mmCIF file of C-alpha atoms in Angstrom:
data_model
loop_
_atom_site.group_PDB
_atom_site.id
_atom_site.type_symbol
_atom_site.label_atom_id
_atom_site.label_comp_id
_atom_site.label_asym_id
_atom_site.label_seq_id
_atom_site.Cartn_x
_atom_site.Cartn_y
_atom_site.Cartn_z
ATOM 1 C CA PHE A 1 75.130 100.833 69.104
ATOM 2 C CA ILE A 2 75.629 98.636 72.142
ATOM 3 C CA THR A 3 73.201 99.003 75.040
ATOM 4 C CA THR A 4 74.946 98.599 78.388
ATOM 5 C CA GLU A 5 73.537 96.928 81.493
ATOM 6 C CA GLU A 6 72.871 100.482 82.738
ATOM 7 C CA ASP A 7 70.638 101.006 79.649
ATOM 8 C CA GLU A 8 73.047 103.489 78.007
ATOM 9 C CA ASP A 9 73.831 103.336 74.281
ATOM 10 C CA VAL A 10 77.516 103.222 73.308
ATOM 11 C CA PHE A 11 78.667 103.814 69.721
ATOM 12 C CA PHE A 12 80.930 101.375 67.847
ATOM 13 C CA THR A 13 81.817 100.450 64.273
ATOM 14 C CA LYS A 14 82.887 97.138 62.736
ATOM 15 C CA ALA A 15 86.469 98.436 62.908
ATOM 16 C CA ASP A 16 86.081 98.372 66.725
ATOM 17 C CA LEU A 17 85.463 94.606 66.753
ATOM 18 C CA HIS A 18 88.163 92.376 68.242
ATOM 19 C CA PRO A 19 89.914 90.442 65.421
ATOM 20 C CA LYS A 20 88.427 87.110 66.620
ATOM 21 C CA SER A 21 84.902 88.589 66.472
ATOM 22 C CA ARG A 22 85.106 90.339 63.088
ATOM 23 C CA ASN A 23 83.430 87.441 61.232
ATOM 24 C CA ALA A 24 80.622 87.038 63.756
ATOM 25 C CA THR A 25 77.049 87.729 62.716
ATOM 26 C CA LEU A 26 75.919 90.692 64.788
ATOM 27 C CA ARG A 27 72.287 90.786 65.849
ATOM 28 C CA GLU A 28 70.149 92.510 68.424
ATOM 29 C CA GLY A 29 70.370 90.860 71.842
ATOM 30 C CA LEU A 30 73.842 89.383 71.275
ATOM 31 C CA LYS A 31 76.000 89.461 74.424
ATOM 32 C CA VAL A 32 79.296 91.288 73.927
ATOM 33 C CA GLY A 33 82.182 92.529 76.019
ATOM 34 C CA PHE A 34 84.075 95.717 75.240
ATOM 35 C CA ASP A 35 86.448 98.359 76.524
ATOM 36 C CA LEU A 36 85.115 101.876 76.903
ATOM 37 C CA LYS A 37 87.016 104.734 75.281
ATOM 38 C CA ARG A 38 86.178 108.291 76.322
ATOM 39 C CA GLU A 39 86.045 110.697 73.365
ATOM 40 C CA ILE A 40 84.997 114.319 72.918
ATOM 41 C CA LYS A 41 81.802 113.259 71.096
ATOM 42 C CA GLY A 42 80.973 110.687 73.788
ATOM 43 C CA ASP A 43 81.882 107.186 74.877
ATOM 44 C CA ARG A 44 82.839 104.586 72.283
ATOM 45 C CA ALA A 45 83.085 100.797 72.568
ATOM 46 C CA VAL A 46 86.415 99.381 71.374
ATOM 47 C CA ASN A 47 87.862 95.863 71.374
ATOM 48 C CA VAL A 48 84.276 94.531 71.097
ATOM 49 C CA ARG A 49 84.152 90.762 71.691
ATOM 50 C CA VAL A 50 81.221 88.422 71.057
ATOM 51 C CA LEU A 51 80.548 86.419 74.243
ATOM 52 C CA GLU A 52 77.853 83.991 73.020
#
């Protein structure tokens, strides 16, 4: 999950990572950017990019 600046958790999977970020080591506290996709089950982060 990604926690937004509004303290909401948004679901994502490794398949949702931007191609340039797929080899990045993901860890808690890492700054990322993403696009929000509205789905029936809830919001999902797509095109997730590592910013640090």
